[in-house]
PDB file of C-alpha atoms in Angstrom:
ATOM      1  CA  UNK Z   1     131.957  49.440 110.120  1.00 46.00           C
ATOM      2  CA  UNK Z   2     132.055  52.676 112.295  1.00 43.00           C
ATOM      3  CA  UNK Z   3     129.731  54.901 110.473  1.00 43.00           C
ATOM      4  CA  UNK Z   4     131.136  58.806 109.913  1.00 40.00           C
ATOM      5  CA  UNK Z   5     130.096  61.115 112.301  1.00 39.00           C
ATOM      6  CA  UNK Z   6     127.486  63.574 111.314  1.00 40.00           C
ATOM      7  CA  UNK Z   7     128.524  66.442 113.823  1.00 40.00           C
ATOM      8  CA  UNK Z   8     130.648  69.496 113.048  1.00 41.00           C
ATOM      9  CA  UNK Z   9     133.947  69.182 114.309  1.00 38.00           C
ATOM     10  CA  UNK Z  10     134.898  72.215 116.743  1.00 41.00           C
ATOM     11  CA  UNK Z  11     137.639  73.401 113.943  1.00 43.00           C
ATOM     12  CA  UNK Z  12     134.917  73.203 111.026  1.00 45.00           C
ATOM     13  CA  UNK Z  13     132.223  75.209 113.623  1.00 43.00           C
ATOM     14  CA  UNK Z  14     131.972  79.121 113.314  1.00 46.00           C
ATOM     15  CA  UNK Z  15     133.963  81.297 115.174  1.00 45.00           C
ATOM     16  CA  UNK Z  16     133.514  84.567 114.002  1.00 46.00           C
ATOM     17  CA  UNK Z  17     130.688  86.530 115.211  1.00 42.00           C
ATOM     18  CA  UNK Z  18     129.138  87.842 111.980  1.00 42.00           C
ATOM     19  CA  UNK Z  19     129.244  84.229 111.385  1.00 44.00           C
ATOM     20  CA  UNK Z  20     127.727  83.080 113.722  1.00 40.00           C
ATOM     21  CA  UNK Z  21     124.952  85.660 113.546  1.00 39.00           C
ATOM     22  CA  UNK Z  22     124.591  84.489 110.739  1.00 42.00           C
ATOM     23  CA  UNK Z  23     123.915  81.274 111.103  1.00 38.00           C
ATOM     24  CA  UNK Z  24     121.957  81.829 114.064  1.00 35.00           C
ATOM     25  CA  UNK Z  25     119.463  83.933 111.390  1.00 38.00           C
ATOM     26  CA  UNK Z  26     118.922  81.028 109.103  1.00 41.00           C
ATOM     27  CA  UNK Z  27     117.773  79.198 111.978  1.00 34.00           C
ATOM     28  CA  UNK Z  28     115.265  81.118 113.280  1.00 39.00           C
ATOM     29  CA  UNK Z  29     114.147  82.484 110.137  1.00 52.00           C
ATOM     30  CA  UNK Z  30     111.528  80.446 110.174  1.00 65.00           C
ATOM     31  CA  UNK Z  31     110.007  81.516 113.203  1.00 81.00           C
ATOM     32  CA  UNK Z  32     110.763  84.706 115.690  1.00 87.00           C
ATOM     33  CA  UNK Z  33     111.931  84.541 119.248  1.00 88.00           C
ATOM     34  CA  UNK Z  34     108.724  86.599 120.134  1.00 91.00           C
ATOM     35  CA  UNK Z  35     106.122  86.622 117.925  1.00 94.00           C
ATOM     36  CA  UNK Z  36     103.237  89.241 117.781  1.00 96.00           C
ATOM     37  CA  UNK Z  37     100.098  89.828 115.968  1.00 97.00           C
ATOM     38  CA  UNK Z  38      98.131  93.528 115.477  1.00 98.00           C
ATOM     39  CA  UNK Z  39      95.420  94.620 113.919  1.00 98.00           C
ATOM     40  CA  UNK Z  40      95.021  97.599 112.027  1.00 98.00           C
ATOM     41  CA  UNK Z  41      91.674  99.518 111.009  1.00 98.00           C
ATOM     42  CA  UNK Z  42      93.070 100.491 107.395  1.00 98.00           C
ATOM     43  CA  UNK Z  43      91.826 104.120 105.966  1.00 98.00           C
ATOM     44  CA  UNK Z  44      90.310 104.152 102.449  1.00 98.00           C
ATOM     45  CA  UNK Z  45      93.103 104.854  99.687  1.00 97.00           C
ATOM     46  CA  UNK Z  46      95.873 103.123 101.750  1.00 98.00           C
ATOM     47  CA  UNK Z  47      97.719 100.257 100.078  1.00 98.00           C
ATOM     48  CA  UNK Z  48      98.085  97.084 102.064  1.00 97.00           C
ATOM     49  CA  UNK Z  49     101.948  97.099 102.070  1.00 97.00           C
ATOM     50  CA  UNK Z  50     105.073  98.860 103.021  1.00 97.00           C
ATOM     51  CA  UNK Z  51     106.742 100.556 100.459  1.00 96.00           C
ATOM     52  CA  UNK Z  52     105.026 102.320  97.194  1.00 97.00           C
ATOM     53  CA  UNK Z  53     107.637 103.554  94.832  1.00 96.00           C
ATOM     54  CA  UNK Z  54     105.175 106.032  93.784  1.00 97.00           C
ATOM     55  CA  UNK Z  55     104.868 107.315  96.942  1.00 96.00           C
ATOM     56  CA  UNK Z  56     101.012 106.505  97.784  1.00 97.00           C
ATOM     57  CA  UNK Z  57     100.372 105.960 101.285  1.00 98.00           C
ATOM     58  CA  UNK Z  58     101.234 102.838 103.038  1.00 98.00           C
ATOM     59  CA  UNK Z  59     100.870 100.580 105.886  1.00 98.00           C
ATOM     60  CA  UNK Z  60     104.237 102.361 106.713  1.00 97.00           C
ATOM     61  CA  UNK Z  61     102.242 105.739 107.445  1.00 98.00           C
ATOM     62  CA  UNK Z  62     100.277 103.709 110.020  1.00 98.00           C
ATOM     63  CA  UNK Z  63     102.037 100.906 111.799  1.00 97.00           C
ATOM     64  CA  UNK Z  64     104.815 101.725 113.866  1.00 95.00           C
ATOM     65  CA  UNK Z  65     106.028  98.172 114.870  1.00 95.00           C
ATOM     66  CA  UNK Z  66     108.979  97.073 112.699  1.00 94.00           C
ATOM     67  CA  UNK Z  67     109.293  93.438 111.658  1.00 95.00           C
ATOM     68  CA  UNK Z  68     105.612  92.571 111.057  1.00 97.00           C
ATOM     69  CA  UNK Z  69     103.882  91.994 107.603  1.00 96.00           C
ATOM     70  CA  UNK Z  70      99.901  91.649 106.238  1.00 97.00           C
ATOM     71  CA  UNK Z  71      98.525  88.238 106.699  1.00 96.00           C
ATOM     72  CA  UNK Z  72      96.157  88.753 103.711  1.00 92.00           C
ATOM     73  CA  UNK Z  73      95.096  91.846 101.333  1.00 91.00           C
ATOM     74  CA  UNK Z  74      92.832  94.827 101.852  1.00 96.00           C
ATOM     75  CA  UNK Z  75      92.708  96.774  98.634  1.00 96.00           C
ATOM     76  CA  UNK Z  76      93.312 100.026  98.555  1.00 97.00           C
ATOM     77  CA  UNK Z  77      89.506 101.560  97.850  1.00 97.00           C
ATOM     78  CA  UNK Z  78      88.292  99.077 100.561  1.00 98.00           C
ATOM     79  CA  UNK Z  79      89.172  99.442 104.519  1.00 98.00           C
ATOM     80  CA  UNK Z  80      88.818  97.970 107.639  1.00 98.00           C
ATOM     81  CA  UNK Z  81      90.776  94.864 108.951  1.00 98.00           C
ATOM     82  CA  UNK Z  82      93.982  93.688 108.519  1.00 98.00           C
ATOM     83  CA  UNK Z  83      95.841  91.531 110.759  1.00 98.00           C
ATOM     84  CA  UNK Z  84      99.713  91.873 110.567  1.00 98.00           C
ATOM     85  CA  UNK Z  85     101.927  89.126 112.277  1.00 97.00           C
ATOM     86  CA  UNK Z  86     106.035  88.537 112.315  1.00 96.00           C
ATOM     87  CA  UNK Z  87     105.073  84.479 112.455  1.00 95.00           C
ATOM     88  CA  UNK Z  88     105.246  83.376 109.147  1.00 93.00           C
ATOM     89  CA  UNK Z  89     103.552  80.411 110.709  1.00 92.00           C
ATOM     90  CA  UNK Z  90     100.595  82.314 111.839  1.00 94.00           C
ATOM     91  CA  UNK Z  91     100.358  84.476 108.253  1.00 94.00           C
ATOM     92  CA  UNK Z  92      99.684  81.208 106.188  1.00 92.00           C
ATOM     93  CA  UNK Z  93      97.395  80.092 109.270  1.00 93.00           C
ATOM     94  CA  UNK Z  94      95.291  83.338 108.628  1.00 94.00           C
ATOM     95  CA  UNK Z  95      95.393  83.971 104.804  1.00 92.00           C
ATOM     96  CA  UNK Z  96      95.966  80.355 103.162  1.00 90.00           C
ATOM     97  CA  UNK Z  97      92.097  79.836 101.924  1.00 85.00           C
ATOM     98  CA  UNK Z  98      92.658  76.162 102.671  1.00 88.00           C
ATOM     99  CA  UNK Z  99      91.645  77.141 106.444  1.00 89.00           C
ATOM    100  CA  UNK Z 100      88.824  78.897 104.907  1.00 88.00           C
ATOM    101  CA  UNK Z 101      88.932  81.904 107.835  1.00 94.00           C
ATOM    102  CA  UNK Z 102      85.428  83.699 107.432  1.00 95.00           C
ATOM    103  CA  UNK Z 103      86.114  87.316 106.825  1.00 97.00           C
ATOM    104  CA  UNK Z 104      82.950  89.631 107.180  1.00 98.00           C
ATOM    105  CA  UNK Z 105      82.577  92.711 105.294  1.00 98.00           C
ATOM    106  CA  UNK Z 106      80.025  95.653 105.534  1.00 98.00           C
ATOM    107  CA  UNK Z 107      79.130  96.555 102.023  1.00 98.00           C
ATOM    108  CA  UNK Z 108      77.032  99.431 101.167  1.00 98.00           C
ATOM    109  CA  UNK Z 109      75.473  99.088  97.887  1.00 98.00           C
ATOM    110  CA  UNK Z 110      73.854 101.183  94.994  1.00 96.00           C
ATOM    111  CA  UNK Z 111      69.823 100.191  94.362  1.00 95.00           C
ATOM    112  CA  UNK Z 112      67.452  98.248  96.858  1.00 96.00           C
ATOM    113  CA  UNK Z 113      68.676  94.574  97.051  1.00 97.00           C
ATOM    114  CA  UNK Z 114      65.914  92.174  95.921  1.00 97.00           C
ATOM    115  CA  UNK Z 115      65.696  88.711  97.571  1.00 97.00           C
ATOM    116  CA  UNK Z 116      66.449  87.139  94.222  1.00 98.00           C
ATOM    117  CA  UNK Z 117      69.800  88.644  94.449  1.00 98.00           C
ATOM    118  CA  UNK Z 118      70.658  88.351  97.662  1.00 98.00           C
ATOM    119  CA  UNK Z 119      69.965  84.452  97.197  1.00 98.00           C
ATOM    120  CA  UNK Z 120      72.234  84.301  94.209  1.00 97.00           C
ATOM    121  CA  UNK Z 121      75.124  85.621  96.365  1.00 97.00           C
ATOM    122  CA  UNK Z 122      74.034  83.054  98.659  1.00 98.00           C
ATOM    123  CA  UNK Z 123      74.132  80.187  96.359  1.00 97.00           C
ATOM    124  CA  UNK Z 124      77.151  81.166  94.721  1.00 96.00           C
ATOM    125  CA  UNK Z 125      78.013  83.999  91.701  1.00 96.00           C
ATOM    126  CA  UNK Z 126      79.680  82.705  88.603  1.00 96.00           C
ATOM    127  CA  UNK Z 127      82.356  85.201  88.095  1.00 96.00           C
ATOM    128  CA  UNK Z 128      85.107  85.154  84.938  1.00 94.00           C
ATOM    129  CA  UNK Z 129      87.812  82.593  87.229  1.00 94.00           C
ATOM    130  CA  UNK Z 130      84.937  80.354  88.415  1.00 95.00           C
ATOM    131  CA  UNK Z 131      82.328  79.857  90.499  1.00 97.00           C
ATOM    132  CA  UNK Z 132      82.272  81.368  94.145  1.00 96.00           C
ATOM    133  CA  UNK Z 133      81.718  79.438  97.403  1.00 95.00           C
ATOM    134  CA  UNK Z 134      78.310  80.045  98.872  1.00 95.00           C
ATOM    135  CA  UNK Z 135      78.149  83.658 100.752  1.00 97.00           C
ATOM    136  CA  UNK Z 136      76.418  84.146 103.999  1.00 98.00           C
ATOM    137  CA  UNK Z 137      74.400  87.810 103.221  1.00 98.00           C
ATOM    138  CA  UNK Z 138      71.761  89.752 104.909  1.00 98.00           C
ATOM    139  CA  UNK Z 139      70.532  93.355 104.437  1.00 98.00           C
ATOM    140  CA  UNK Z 140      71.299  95.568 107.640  1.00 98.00           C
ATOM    141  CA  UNK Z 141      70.714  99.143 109.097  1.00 98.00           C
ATOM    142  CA  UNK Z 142      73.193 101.659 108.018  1.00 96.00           C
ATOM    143  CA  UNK Z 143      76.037 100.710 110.408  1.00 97.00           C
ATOM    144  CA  UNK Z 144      77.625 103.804 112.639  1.00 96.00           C
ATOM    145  CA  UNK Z 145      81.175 104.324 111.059  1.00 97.00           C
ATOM    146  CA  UNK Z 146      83.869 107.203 110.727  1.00 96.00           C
ATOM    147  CA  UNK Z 147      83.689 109.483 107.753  1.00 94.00           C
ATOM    148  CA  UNK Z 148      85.713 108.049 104.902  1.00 95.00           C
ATOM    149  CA  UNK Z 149      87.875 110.677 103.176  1.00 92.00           C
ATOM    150  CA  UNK Z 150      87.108 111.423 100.393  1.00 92.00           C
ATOM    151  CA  UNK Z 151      82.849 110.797 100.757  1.00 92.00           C
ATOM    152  CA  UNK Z 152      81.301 108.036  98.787  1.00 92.00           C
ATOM    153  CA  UNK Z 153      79.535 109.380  96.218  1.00 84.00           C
ATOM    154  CA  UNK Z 154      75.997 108.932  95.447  1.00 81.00           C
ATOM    155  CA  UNK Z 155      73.416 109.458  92.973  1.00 81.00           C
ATOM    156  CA  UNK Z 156      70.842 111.619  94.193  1.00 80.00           C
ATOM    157  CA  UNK Z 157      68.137 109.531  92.579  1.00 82.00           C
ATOM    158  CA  UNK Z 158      69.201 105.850  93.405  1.00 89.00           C
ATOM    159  CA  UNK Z 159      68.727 104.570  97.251  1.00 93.00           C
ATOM    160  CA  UNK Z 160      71.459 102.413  98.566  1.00 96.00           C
ATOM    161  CA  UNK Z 161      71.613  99.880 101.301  1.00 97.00           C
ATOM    162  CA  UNK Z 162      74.098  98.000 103.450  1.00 98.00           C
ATOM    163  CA  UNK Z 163      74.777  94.632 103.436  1.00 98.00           C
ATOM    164  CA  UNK Z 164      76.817  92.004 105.893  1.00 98.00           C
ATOM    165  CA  UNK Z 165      78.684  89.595 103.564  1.00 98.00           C
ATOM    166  CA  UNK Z 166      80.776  86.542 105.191  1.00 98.00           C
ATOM    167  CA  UNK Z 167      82.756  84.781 102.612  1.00 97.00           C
ATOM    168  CA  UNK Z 168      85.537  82.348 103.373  1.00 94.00           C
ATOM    169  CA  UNK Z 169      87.463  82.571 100.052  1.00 92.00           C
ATOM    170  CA  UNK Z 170      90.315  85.215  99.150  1.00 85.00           C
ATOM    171  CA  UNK Z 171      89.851  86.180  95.470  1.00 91.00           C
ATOM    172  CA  UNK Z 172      90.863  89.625  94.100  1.00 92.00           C
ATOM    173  CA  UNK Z 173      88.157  92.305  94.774  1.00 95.00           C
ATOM    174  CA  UNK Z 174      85.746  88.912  95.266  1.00 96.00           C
ATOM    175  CA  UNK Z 175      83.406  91.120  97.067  1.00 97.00           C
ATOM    176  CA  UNK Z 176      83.136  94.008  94.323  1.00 98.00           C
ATOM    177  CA  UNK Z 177      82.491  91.577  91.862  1.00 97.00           C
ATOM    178  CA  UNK Z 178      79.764  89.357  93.388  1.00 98.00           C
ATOM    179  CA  UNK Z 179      77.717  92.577  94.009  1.00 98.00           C
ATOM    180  CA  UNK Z 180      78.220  93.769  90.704  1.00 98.00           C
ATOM    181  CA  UNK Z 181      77.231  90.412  89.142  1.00 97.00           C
ATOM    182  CA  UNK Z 182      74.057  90.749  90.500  1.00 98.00           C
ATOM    183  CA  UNK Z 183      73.493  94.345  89.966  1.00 97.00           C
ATOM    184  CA  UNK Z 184      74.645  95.823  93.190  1.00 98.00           C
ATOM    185  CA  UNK Z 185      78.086  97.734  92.633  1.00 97.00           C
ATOM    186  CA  UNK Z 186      79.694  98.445  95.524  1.00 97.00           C
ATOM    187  CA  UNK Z 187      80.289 101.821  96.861  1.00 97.00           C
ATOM    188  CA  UNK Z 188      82.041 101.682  99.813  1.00 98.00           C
ATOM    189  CA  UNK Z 189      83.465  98.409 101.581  1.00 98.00           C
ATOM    190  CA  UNK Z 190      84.703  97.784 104.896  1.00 98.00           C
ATOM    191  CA  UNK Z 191      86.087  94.790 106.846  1.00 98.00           C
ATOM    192  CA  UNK Z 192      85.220  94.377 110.269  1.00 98.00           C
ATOM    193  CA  UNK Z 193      85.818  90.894 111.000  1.00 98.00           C
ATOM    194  CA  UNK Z 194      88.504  88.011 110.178  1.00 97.00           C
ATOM    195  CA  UNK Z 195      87.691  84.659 112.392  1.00 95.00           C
ATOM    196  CA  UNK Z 196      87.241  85.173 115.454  1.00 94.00           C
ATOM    197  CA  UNK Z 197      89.423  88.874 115.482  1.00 97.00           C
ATOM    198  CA  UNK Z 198      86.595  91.726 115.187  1.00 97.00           C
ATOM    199  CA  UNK Z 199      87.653  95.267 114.496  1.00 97.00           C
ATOM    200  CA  UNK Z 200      84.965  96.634 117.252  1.00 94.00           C
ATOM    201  CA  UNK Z 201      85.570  99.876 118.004  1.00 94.00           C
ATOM    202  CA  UNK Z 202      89.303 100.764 117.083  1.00 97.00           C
ATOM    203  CA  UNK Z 203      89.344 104.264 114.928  1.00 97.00           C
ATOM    204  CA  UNK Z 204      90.278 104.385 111.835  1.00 98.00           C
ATOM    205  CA  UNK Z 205      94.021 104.630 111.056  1.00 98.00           C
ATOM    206  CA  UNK Z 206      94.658 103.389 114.614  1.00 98.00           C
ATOM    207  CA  UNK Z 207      96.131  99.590 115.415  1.00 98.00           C
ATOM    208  CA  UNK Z 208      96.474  97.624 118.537  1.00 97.00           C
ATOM    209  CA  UNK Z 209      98.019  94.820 119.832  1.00 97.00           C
ATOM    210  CA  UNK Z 210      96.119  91.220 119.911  1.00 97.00           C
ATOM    211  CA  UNK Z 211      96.665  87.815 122.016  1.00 94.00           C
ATOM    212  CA  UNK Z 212      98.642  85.006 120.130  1.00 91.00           C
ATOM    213  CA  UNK Z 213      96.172  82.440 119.182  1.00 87.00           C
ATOM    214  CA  UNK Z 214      97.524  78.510 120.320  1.00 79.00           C
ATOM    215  CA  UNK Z 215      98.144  77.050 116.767  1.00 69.00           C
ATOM    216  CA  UNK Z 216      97.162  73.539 116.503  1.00 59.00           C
ATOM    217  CA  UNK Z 217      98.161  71.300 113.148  1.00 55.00           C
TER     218      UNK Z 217
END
């Protein structure tokens, strides 16, 4: 028995354009003809999106290429790094923790860190959803950076330091809360590396234009 063919028939196929548009969308909605991926060195107080109905600043006020979204969050009091893609293929590749992308964060600290507590950040800090991965963290020399708007402000009588924190997990304001866990809040936080992408020496508030990685399954 002649089985039913599975192919439109010219007469049941589209014709007008906006319907063929259309369907012509849906297709490569999953994907775009030419993808592109930026990074952005994100100001302090900016919100790591598009629109704010209460009018705070955006990613808007920054990025001038339409099209393209964050692969990942930045939030607001923190900045640094963000990579922003059209690919939805290449935002789940960057931001899904099951890749487990090291990101790597320069955290200046209130007190002087104590080997005890850098070791607990190393072996993990039990915070209130669960234990974190194991941190990679080392004290460093005050790093050269632009002047964050408005200052950090700090207690004349209580030194702070700078760490370098890799983590490869994604939780909300993970890094504030290890530091505070172990009696280190956090007083200013920046980004400066996700993988192998490394902020270097783009300005603040200023983005540029990065080389498609090959993604391999």
């Amino acid at each position: 028995m002649k089985k039913p063919s599975t192919h439109r028939s010219k007469a049941n196929r589209p014709t007008n354009p906006a319907q063929r548009s259309r369907a012509s969308a849906r297709r490569s909605a999953v994907e775009p003809a030419e993808p592109c991926l930026l990074m952005l060195n994100k100001p302090y107080d900016v919100l790591t999106q598009f629109t704010d109905e209460l009018g705070r600043a955006t990613l808007k006020d920054y990025v001038s290429v339409t099209g393209v979204y964050p692969a990942g969050r930045l939030d607001r009091d923190s900045e640094g790094l963000v990579l922003l893609t059209n690919s939805g293929r290449l935002q789940a590749r960057i931001a899904d923790p099951k890749y487990q992308l090291r990101k790597v964060y320069w955290v200046q600290v209130e007190g002087k860190p104590q080997e005890l507590q850098l070791q607990r950040l190393r072996d993990g800090v039990e915070l209130k959803d669960g234990l974190t991965a194991p941190a990679e963290v080392e004290q460093i020399a005050e790093p050269e950076l632009w002047e964050r708007n408005p200052p950090v402000r700090e207690r004349k009588l209580i030194p702070t330091a700078w760490l370098q924190l890799t983590i490869r997990e994604g939780r909300n304001r993970q890094v504030r809360r290890m530091t505070a866990a172990v009696g280190l809040p956090t007083l200013r936080l920046v980004r400066v590396q996700i993988g192998d992408w490394h902020l270097a020496d783009l300005p603040s508030g200023q983005w540029r234009m990065l080389e498609l990685p090959s993604l391999q399954d």
